[in-house]
CSV table of C-alpha atoms and ligand atoms in Angstrom, one decimal:
chain,number,residue,atom,x,y,z
A,22,MET,CA,109.8,57.3,106.8
A,23,ILE,CA,111.0,60.6,105.8
A,24,ASP,CA,113.1,62.3,108.2
A,25,HIS,CA,113.1,65.7,107.4
A,26,PRO,CA,111.3,68.8,109.0
A,27,PHE,CA,110.0,70.3,106.2
A,28,PHE,CA,108.6,66.9,104.6
A,29,LYS,CA,107.2,66.2,107.9
A,30,GLU,CA,105.4,69.3,108.3
A,31,ALA,CA,103.7,68.8,104.8
A,32,LEU,CA,102.9,65.4,105.7
A,33,PRO,CA,99.4,66.1,106.9
A,34,ILE,CA,98.6,67.6,103.7
A,35,ILE,CA,99.4,64.6,101.8
A,36,GLN,CA,97.4,62.7,104.0
A,37,ALA,CA,94.3,64.9,104.1
A,38,LEU,CA,94.4,64.7,100.1
A,39,GLU,CA,94.7,60.9,100.4
A,40,GLU,CA,91.8,60.6,102.9
A,41,SER,CA,89.5,62.8,100.4
A,42,GLY,CA,90.3,59.9,97.9
A,43,HIS,CA,93.0,61.5,95.9
A,44,GLU,CA,96.3,60.8,95.1
A,45,ALA,CA,99.2,62.9,96.6
A,46,TYR,CA,102.9,63.1,96.0
A,47,PHE,CA,106.1,65.1,96.9
A,48,VAL,CA,107.4,66.3,93.7
A,49,GLY,CA,110.1,68.3,91.9
A,50,GLY,CA,113.0,70.3,93.6
A,51,ALA,CA,112.6,69.0,97.1
A,52,VAL,CA,112.9,65.5,96.1
A,53,ARG,CA,115.7,66.3,93.9
A,54,ASP,CA,117.6,68.0,96.6
A,55,LEU,CA,116.5,65.4,99.5
A,56,LEU,CA,118.1,62.9,97.5
A,57,LEU,CA,121.3,65.1,96.8
A,58,HIS,CA,121.5,65.7,100.6
A,59,ARG,CA,121.1,69.3,99.9
A,60,PRO,CA,119.2,72.1,101.7
A,61,ILE,CA,115.4,72.2,101.0
A,62,HIS,CA,113.4,75.7,100.6
A,63,ASP,CA,110.3,74.6,99.5
A,64,ILE,CA,108.0,71.8,99.1
A,65,ASP,CA,106.2,71.0,96.0
A,66,ILE,CA,102.9,68.8,96.4
A,67,ALA,CA,101.2,67.3,93.0
A,68,THR,CA,97.5,65.7,93.6
A,69,SER,CA,95.1,64.2,91.3
A,70,ALA,CA,92.5,66.6,93.2
A,71,LEU,CA,91.7,69.3,91.0
A,72,PRO,CA,92.1,73.0,92.5
A,73,ASN,CA,88.3,73.2,93.7
A,74,GLU,CA,88.6,70.1,95.3
A,75,VAL,CA,92.0,71.0,97.1
A,76,LYS,CA,90.2,74.2,98.4
A,77,THR,CA,87.1,72.5,99.8
A,78,ILE,CA,89.6,70.0,101.8
A,79,PHE,CA,91.9,72.5,103.6
A,80,MET,CA,90.5,75.6,105.8
A,81,HIS,CA,93.0,78.3,104.8
A,82,THR,CA,94.4,78.4,101.1
A,83,ILE,CA,95.2,81.1,98.7
A,84,ASP,CA,94.6,81.1,94.6
A,85,VAL,CA,98.6,81.8,93.8
A,86,GLY,CA,97.9,80.5,90.3
A,87,ILE,CA,94.7,78.6,90.0
A,88,GLU,CA,94.6,78.9,86.1
A,89,HIS,CA,98.1,76.7,86.4
A,90,GLY,CA,96.4,74.3,89.0
A,91,THR,CA,98.3,75.7,92.1
A,92,ILE,CA,97.1,76.5,95.2
A,93,LEU,CA,98.7,77.8,98.3
A,94,VAL,CA,97.7,75.5,101.7
A,95,LEU,CA,98.7,77.0,104.7
A,96,ARG,CA,99.5,75.2,108.0
A,97,ASP,CA,100.8,76.5,111.1
A,98,GLY,CA,102.0,79.5,109.2
A,99,CYS,CA,103.8,77.6,106.3
A,100,GLY,CA,102.5,77.7,102.7
A,101,PHE,CA,103.0,75.0,100.7
A,102,GLU,CA,102.0,74.4,96.9
A,103,VAL,CA,99.7,72.1,95.9
A,104,THR,CA,99.3,71.5,92.2
A,105,THR,CA,97.0,69.5,90.0
A,106,PHE,CA,98.3,67.0,87.9
A,107,ARG,CA,98.4,68.5,84.5
A,108,THR,CA,99.9,68.1,80.9
A,109,GLU,CA,100.5,71.1,78.8
A,110,SER,CA,99.9,70.9,74.8
A,111,GLU,CA,100.5,73.0,71.9
A,112,TYR,CA,103.3,75.6,72.7
A,113,SER,CA,102.9,77.7,69.7
A,114,ASP,CA,105.2,80.6,70.7
A,115,PHE,CA,108.0,78.6,72.3
A,116,ARG,CA,107.1,79.9,76.0
A,117,ARG,CA,103.8,79.0,77.5
A,118,PRO,CA,101.4,76.3,76.7
A,119,ASP,CA,98.3,77.2,74.7
A,120,GLU,CA,96.3,75.0,77.1
A,121,VAL,CA,96.9,73.5,80.4
A,122,LYS,CA,95.0,70.5,81.0
A,123,PHE,CA,94.2,68.7,84.3
A,124,VAL,CA,94.9,65.1,84.4
A,125,ARG,CA,94.3,62.2,87.1
A,126,SER,CA,97.6,60.6,86.2
A,127,LEU,CA,100.8,61.1,87.6
A,128,HIS,CA,102.5,59.6,84.6
A,129,ASP,CA,101.4,62.2,82.7
A,130,ASP,CA,102.2,64.9,85.0
A,131,LEU,CA,105.9,63.8,85.2
A,132,LYS,CA,106.2,63.3,81.7
A,133,ARG,CA,106.0,67.3,81.1
A,134,ARG,CA,108.5,68.0,83.5
A,135,ASP,CA,111.8,69.5,82.3
A,136,PHE,CA,114.7,66.9,83.4
A,137,THR,CA,114.6,63.5,84.7
A,138,MET,CA,116.0,64.8,88.0
A,139,ASN,CA,113.3,67.1,88.5
A,140,ALA,CA,110.4,64.3,87.4
A,141,ILE,CA,110.8,62.1,90.5
A,142,ALA,CA,107.6,61.8,92.7
A,143,MET,CA,107.6,60.6,96.8
A,144,THR,CA,104.8,59.0,98.2
A,145,ALA,CA,104.0,59.9,102.2
A,146,GLU,CA,106.0,56.7,103.0
A,147,GLY,CA,109.3,57.7,101.0
A,148,LYS,CA,108.6,55.6,98.1
A,149,LEU,CA,110.0,56.9,95.2
A,150,ILE,CA,108.0,56.7,91.8
A,151,ASP,CA,110.4,57.5,88.9
A,152,PRO,CA,109.4,56.8,85.7
A,153,PHE,CA,112.0,58.6,83.5
A,154,ASN,CA,115.0,57.4,85.5
A,155,GLY,CA,116.0,60.5,87.6
A,156,GLN,CA,117.5,58.6,90.4
A,157,PRO,CA,120.5,57.0,88.1
A,158,ASP,CA,120.8,60.4,86.3
A,159,LEU,CA,121.5,62.1,89.9
A,160,THR,CA,123.6,59.3,90.7
A,161,LYS,CA,125.7,60.2,87.5
A,162,GLY,CA,125.4,63.8,88.2
A,163,ILE,CA,123.5,64.5,84.5
A,164,ILE,CA,121.1,66.9,83.5
A,165,ARG,CA,118.7,65.3,80.7
A,166,THR,CA,115.6,66.3,79.7
A,167,VAL,CA,112.4,64.2,80.1
A,168,GLY,CA,111.8,62.8,76.5
A,169,ASP,CA,113.3,64.4,73.5
A,170,ALA,CA,115.5,67.3,74.3
A,171,SER,CA,114.6,69.2,71.0
A,172,GLU,CA,111.0,68.8,71.2
A,173,ARG,CA,111.3,69.9,75.4
A,174,PHE,CA,113.4,73.0,74.3
A,175,SER,CA,110.9,74.1,71.5
A,176,GLU,CA,107.7,73.9,73.8
A,177,ASP,CA,109.5,76.0,76.5
A,178,ALA,CA,113.1,77.8,75.5
A,179,LEU,CA,113.5,78.9,79.1
A,180,ARG,CA,114.3,75.1,79.9
A,181,MET,CA,117.5,75.9,78.4
A,182,MET,CA,118.5,78.7,80.8
A,183,ARG,CA,117.3,76.2,83.5
A,184,ALA,CA,119.6,73.6,82.6
A,185,ALA,CA,122.6,75.9,82.6
A,186,ARG,CA,121.6,77.4,86.2
A,187,PHE,CA,121.4,73.6,87.4
A,188,MET,CA,124.8,73.1,86.4
A,189,SER,CA,125.9,75.8,88.5
A,190,GLN,CA,123.7,75.1,91.6
A,191,LEU,CA,125.0,71.2,91.4
A,192,SER,CA,127.9,71.0,89.3
A,193,PHE,CA,126.3,68.4,86.9
A,194,GLU,CA,127.2,67.4,83.2
A,195,LEU,CA,124.6,68.0,80.3
A,196,ASP,CA,123.8,64.8,78.7
A,197,PRO,CA,125.1,65.1,75.4
A,198,LYS,CA,121.9,64.8,73.2
A,199,THR,CA,120.4,67.7,75.9
A,200,CYS,CA,123.6,69.6,75.0
A,201,LYS,CA,123.3,69.2,71.4
A,202,ALA,CA,119.8,70.3,71.7
A,203,LEU,CA,120.7,73.4,73.6
A,204,VAL,CA,123.2,74.3,70.8
A,205,ASP,CA,120.2,73.9,67.9
A,206,HIS,CA,117.7,75.7,69.9
A,207,ALA,CA,119.5,78.6,71.5
A,208,PRO,CA,117.7,81.3,69.3
A,209,LEU,CA,114.5,80.4,70.6
A,210,LEU,CA,115.4,82.0,73.8
A,211,SER,CA,114.3,85.2,72.2
A,212,HIS,CA,111.0,84.4,72.4
A,213,ILE,CA,111.3,84.3,76.5
A,214,ALA,CA,110.3,87.2,78.7
A,215,VAL,CA,113.6,89.0,80.2
A,216,GLU,CA,112.3,88.7,83.6
A,217,ARG,CA,112.3,84.8,83.6
A,218,LYS,CA,115.7,84.9,81.9
A,219,LEU,CA,116.8,87.4,84.8
A,220,ASN,CA,115.1,84.8,87.4
A,221,GLU,CA,117.3,82.2,86.0
A,222,MET,CA,120.6,84.2,85.6
A,223,ASP,CA,120.3,85.5,89.1
A,224,LYS,CA,120.2,81.7,90.2
A,225,LEU,CA,123.2,80.5,88.0
A,226,LEU,CA,125.2,83.6,89.4
A,227,SER,CA,124.2,82.9,93.1
A,228,ALA,CA,125.3,79.3,93.1
A,229,PRO,CA,128.6,77.7,93.8
A,230,ASP,CA,129.8,76.7,90.6
A,231,LYS,CA,129.3,80.0,88.4
A,232,ALA,CA,131.7,78.9,86.0
A,233,ALA,CA,130.0,75.8,84.8
A,234,GLY,CA,127.0,77.6,84.1
A,235,LEU,CA,128.6,80.6,82.6
A,236,SER,CA,130.9,78.3,80.3
A,237,ILE,CA,127.8,76.5,78.9
A,238,ILE,CA,126.1,79.7,78.0
A,239,ALA,CA,129.0,80.9,76.3
A,240,GLN,CA,129.8,77.2,74.7
A,241,THR,CA,126.2,76.6,73.4
A,242,GLY,CA,125.4,80.1,72.0
A,243,LEU,CA,122.7,81.1,74.7
A,244,TYR,CA,124.7,83.8,75.5
A,245,ALA,CA,123.4,85.6,72.0
A,246,PHE,CA,120.1,85.8,73.1
A,247,LEU,CA,120.5,87.3,76.6
A,248,PRO,CA,120.4,91.1,77.1
A,249,GLY,CA,123.6,92.8,76.2
A,250,LEU,CA,125.5,89.8,75.6
A,251,ALA,CA,125.2,89.1,71.8
A,252,GLY,CA,128.8,88.9,70.7
A,253,GLN,CA,130.4,88.6,73.9
A,254,LYS,CA,131.6,85.0,74.1
A,255,LYS,CA,135.0,85.7,74.8
A,256,THR,CA,134.1,88.1,77.8
A,257,ILE,CA,131.9,85.4,78.9
A,258,GLU,CA,134.7,82.7,79.0
A,259,ARG,CA,137.1,85.2,80.2
A,260,ILE,CA,134.8,85.6,83.1
A,261,ALA,CA,134.1,81.8,83.9
A,262,ALA,CA,137.9,81.3,83.9
A,263,LEU,CA,138.0,83.4,86.9
A,264,GLN,CA,137.9,82.3,90.6
A,265,LEU,CA,134.2,83.2,91.1
A,266,GLN,CA,133.2,81.5,94.0
A,267,PRO,CA,133.2,84.3,97.0
A,268,LEU,CA,131.0,86.8,94.8
A,269,SER,CA,127.7,87.6,95.7
A,270,VAL,CA,125.2,87.9,92.7
A,271,ASN,CA,125.3,91.7,92.7
A,272,GLN,CA,129.0,91.1,92.8
A,273,MET,CA,128.7,89.1,90.1
A,274,TRP,CA,126.8,91.6,88.0
A,275,ILE,CA,129.5,94.2,88.8
A,276,LEU,CA,132.1,91.9,87.1
A,277,ILE,CA,129.8,91.3,84.3
A,278,VAL,CA,128.9,94.9,83.5
A,279,TYR,CA,132.6,96.0,84.0
A,280,GLU,CA,133.5,93.5,81.5
A,281,ALA,CA,130.9,93.6,79.0
A,282,ALA,CA,128.9,96.7,79.0
A,283,ALA,CA,131.6,99.0,77.5
A,284,GLY,CA,130.5,102.0,79.3
A,285,ASP,CA,126.7,102.2,78.6
A,286,ILE,CA,126.0,100.6,82.3
A,287,THR,CA,122.5,101.9,82.7
A,288,ASN,CA,121.2,100.5,79.2
A,289,PHE,CA,122.8,97.2,80.0
A,290,LEU,CA,121.0,96.6,83.2
A,291,ARG,CA,118.2,98.2,82.1
A,292,GLY,CA,118.2,95.7,79.1
A,293,TRP,CA,117.8,93.0,82.0
A,294,ARG,CA,114.8,94.7,83.3
A,295,MET,CA,116.0,94.9,86.9
A,296,SER,CA,114.7,97.2,89.4
A,297,SER,CA,115.9,100.8,89.5
A,298,ARG,CA,117.2,99.9,93.1
A,299,ARG,CA,119.4,97.0,91.5
A,300,VAL,CA,120.4,99.2,89.0
A,301,LYS,CA,121.5,101.9,91.3
A,302,ARG,CA,123.6,99.5,93.5
A,303,ILE,CA,125.2,97.5,90.7
A,304,GLU,CA,126.1,101.0,88.8
A,305,LYS,CA,127.7,102.4,91.8
A,306,GLY,CA,129.7,99.3,92.3
A,307,VAL,CA,131.2,99.6,88.7
A,308,ARG,CA,131.7,103.4,89.1
A,309,THR,CA,133.5,102.6,92.2
A,310,LEU,CA,135.6,100.0,90.1
A,311,ASN,CA,136.4,102.4,87.6
A,312,ARG,CA,137.6,105.2,90.3
A,313,VAL,CA,139.7,103.1,92.3
A,314,LEU,CA,141.4,102.2,89.1
A,315,THR,CA,142.3,105.6,88.2
A,316,GLU,CA,142.5,107.2,91.7
A,317,GLY,CA,143.4,104.3,94.1
A,318,TRP,CA,141.4,103.8,97.5
A,319,THR,CA,141.6,107.0,98.7
A,320,ASP,CA,139.6,108.0,101.9
A,321,LEU,CA,137.5,110.5,100.0
A,322,LEU,CA,136.7,108.0,97.5
A,323,LEU,CA,135.5,105.8,100.2
A,324,TYR,CA,133.6,108.4,101.8
A,325,GLU,CA,131.5,109.3,98.7
A,326,MET,CA,130.9,105.8,97.3
A,327,GLN,CA,129.9,104.6,101.0
A,328,LEU,CA,130.7,101.1,102.3
A,329,GLU,CA,128.4,98.7,100.4
A,330,ALA,CA,129.7,100.0,97.2
A,331,ALA,CA,133.3,99.9,98.3
A,332,VAL,CA,132.9,96.5,99.7
A,333,ASP,CA,131.1,95.2,96.5
A,334,CYS,CA,133.7,96.9,94.7
A,335,ALA,CA,137.1,95.2,96.6
A,336,GLU,CA,135.6,91.8,96.4
A,337,ALA,CA,135.0,92.3,92.5
A,338,MET,CA,138.5,93.7,92.3
A,339,ALA,CA,139.9,90.7,94.2
A,340,VAL,CA,138.5,88.4,91.8
A,341,LEU,CA,139.6,90.1,88.9
A,342,ASP,CA,143.1,90.7,90.0
A,343,GLY,CA,143.2,86.9,91.0
A,344,ARG,CA,144.5,87.8,94.6
A,345,PRO,CA,142.8,87.2,98.2
A,346,SER,CA,139.8,89.3,99.4
A,347,PHE,CA,141.0,92.7,101.0
A,348,SER,CA,137.2,93.7,102.3
A,349,LYS,CA,138.2,93.6,105.5
A,350,ASP,CA,141.1,96.2,105.5
A,351,ILE,CA,138.5,98.2,103.4
A,352,ILE,CA,136.0,98.1,106.2
A,353,SER,CA,138.5,98.9,108.7
A,354,ARG,CA,139.5,102.1,106.9
A,355,TRP,CA,135.8,102.7,106.7
A,356,HIS,CA,135.3,102.6,110.3
A,357,ALA,CA,138.6,104.7,110.9
A,358,LEU,CA,137.0,107.6,108.9
A,359,PRO,CA,136.7,111.1,110.6
A,360,ILE,CA,133.0,111.1,109.4
A,361,LYS,CA,131.1,108.8,107.5
A,362,SER,CA,128.3,111.2,106.2
A,363,ARG,CA,127.4,114.7,105.7
A,364,SER,CA,125.1,114.8,109.0
A,365,ASP,CA,128.3,114.0,111.1
A,366,LEU,CA,130.0,117.5,110.1
A,367,ASN,CA,130.1,119.9,113.2
A,368,ALA,CA,128.7,122.4,111.1
A,369,THR,CA,125.6,122.7,109.1
A,370,GLY,CA,123.8,125.0,106.2
A,371,SER,CA,122.4,127.0,108.8
A,372,ASP,CA,125.9,127.8,110.3
A,373,LEU,CA,127.1,129.0,107.0
A,374,MET,CA,124.3,131.1,106.5
A,375,GLU,CA,124.4,132.8,110.0
A,376,TRP,CA,128.4,133.2,109.3
A,377,THR,CA,127.8,135.1,105.7
A,378,GLY,CA,124.5,136.4,106.2
A,379,LYS,CA,123.7,134.8,102.5
A,380,PRO,CA,120.3,133.3,101.9
A,381,ARG,CA,120.0,129.6,101.2
A,382,GLY,CA,121.5,128.6,97.8
A,383,ALA,CA,123.6,125.9,95.7
A,384,TRP,CA,126.7,127.8,97.2
A,385,ILE,CA,126.0,125.8,100.4
A,386,LYS,CA,126.4,122.5,99.2
A,387,GLU,CA,129.5,123.4,97.3
A,388,CYS,CA,130.9,124.8,100.7
A,389,LEU,CA,130.1,121.6,102.3
A,390,GLU,CA,132.1,119.4,99.8
A,391,LEU,CA,135.1,121.5,100.2
A,392,VAL,CA,135.1,120.9,104.0
A,393,GLU,CA,134.5,117.2,103.4
A,394,LYS,CA,137.0,117.2,101.3
A,395,ALA,CA,139.4,118.9,103.4
A,396,ILE,CA,138.5,116.5,106.3
A,397,MET,CA,138.9,113.5,104.3
A,398,ASN,CA,142.3,114.8,103.4
A,399,ARG,CA,143.2,115.2,107.0
A,400,GLU,CA,143.7,119.0,106.2
A,401,ILE,CA,141.4,120.0,108.9
A,402,ASN,CA,139.5,118.4,112.0
A,403,ASN,CA,135.8,118.2,112.3
A,404,THR,CA,135.0,121.2,114.5
A,405,LYS,CA,133.3,124.2,114.0
A,406,GLU,CA,136.3,126.5,114.4
A,407,GLN,CA,138.4,124.9,111.9
A,408,ILE,CA,135.6,124.5,109.3
A,409,LYS,CA,134.9,128.3,109.8
A,410,GLU,CA,138.4,129.1,109.5
A,411,PHE,CA,139.0,126.9,106.6
A,412,LEU,CA,136.0,128.6,104.5
A,413,LEU,CA,137.6,131.7,105.4
A,414,SER,CA,141.1,131.0,104.4
A,415,CYS,CA,139.6,129.6,100.8
A,416,SER,CA,137.5,132.8,100.6
A,417,ARG,CA,134.2,131.2,100.8
A,418,LEU,CA,133.0,133.2,103.8
B,503,ATP,P1,114.2,75.4,93.1
B,503,ATP,O1,115.5,74.8,93.7
B,503,ATP,O2,114.9,76.7,92.3
B,503,ATP,O3,113.1,75.5,93.6
B,503,ATP,P2,112.9,73.6,91.2
B,503,ATP,O4,113.4,72.4,90.5
B,503,ATP,O5,112.0,73.2,92.4
B,503,ATP,O6,114.4,74.2,91.6
B,503,ATP,P3,110.9,75.5,90.1
B,503,ATP,O7,111.0,76.5,89.5
B,503,ATP,O8,110.7,75.5,91.6
B,503,ATP,O9,112.4,74.5,90.2
B,503,ATP,O10,110.0,74.2,89.7
B,503,ATP,C1,109.2,73.1,90.5
B,503,ATP,C2,109.3,71.7,89.5
B,503,ATP,O11,108.5,72.1,88.3
B,503,ATP,C3,110.5,71.5,89.0
B,503,ATP,O12,111.5,70.6,89.6
B,503,ATP,C4,110.0,70.6,87.5
B,503,ATP,O13,109.6,69.5,87.9
B,503,ATP,C5,108.6,71.4,87.1
B,503,ATP,N1,109.2,72.7,86.2
B,503,ATP,C6,109.6,73.8,86.4
B,503,ATP,N2,110.0,74.7,85.4
B,503,ATP,C7,109.6,74.0,84.2
B,503,ATP,C8,109.6,74.2,82.9
B,503,ATP,N3,110.0,75.4,82.4
B,503,ATP,N4,109.4,73.2,82.2
B,503,ATP,C9,109.0,71.8,82.8
B,503,ATP,N5,108.8,71.6,84.0
B,503,ATP,C10,109.2,72.8,84.9
B,504,MG,MG1,110.8,74.9,93.9
């Protein structure tokens, strides 16, 4: 019996499929993570039932990827992906199968999966079906392709990035043949959509053993087929040698951009097809880092860059310098700032127009910037009188 809440919740789905005369198993990452005693985030179910059969068995379903055989079954507010056993044939473009064929055999379905540790199925009773010896590999901590590594990477080159990200997540080793095939087939990564590469890279950079994933990317040559990283082997190795563990994924990107982008931050990030919101956040972190290196941690800089970018930058800087995190000091200094944003000023654009009788214009922003600077440098307090006096004294009114 499986003693895990997620699996227990999914059990009635397997049972319903079985009662309708089909086979159904837990598969993929959830089984792997259960065996490794790692946290489980989603449950995948594989079944001999065809997608339309799955839809007739359950009341609430969503077609999330029916062309690949995946139906989302909703139960008590939770969604479970139920995927029909399938094989994939003919990968003429190194990335997606020309044809997905639904099959009735679990063995064939497990055979098309990437690594032995991901090709273990488990019955409702908790019995493991492991035709490719995933369990011994899990015990030894080895990432090994199901079948011939060269063939498997030629079918879908993304699997090479997946290998690197599993190294980061699990601190596993690469089986030597799998590693050799990675070196041989690295150029095939150029056929893979950037979005899929980014997805794996983000997982790699969020995981505990980031250095392991980055090192394998450098060592096998995968880096040459990742946006902005061609020719950056040394840089990646230098980053991998740092104590990266405490950094968040965005802070990791700040560090990578700082080390690898050679000034062209936006283009580097756009090359990875990141959302403009992410590009802005990472870019701001890097700009903050560059400013701190020339200006130091002034209150004005903290005020202008704001807390999020300052903390991201502080975390990345601590790692770059090999010293303990000093974000707490930065946060305290932020809380001690006399104002946090322009809306905290005790004088507004309307006040300035009233004092001068001048119409609205760019001059207002310029004046307010001067005032903010003076407050941050503790030259004046944030009172209406002192602001007016200050602007008069510098002939702005
Ligand atoms: P995660 O913890 O990130 O969810 P996962 O192993 O569950 O890891 P998914 O991307 O959710 O990874 O895929 C579920 C399963 O589908 C995998 O465990 C593997 O069996 C199979 N799989 C996923 N991507 C591929 C691929 N590119 N080639 C072959 N099999 C794959
Ligand atoms: Mg998964």
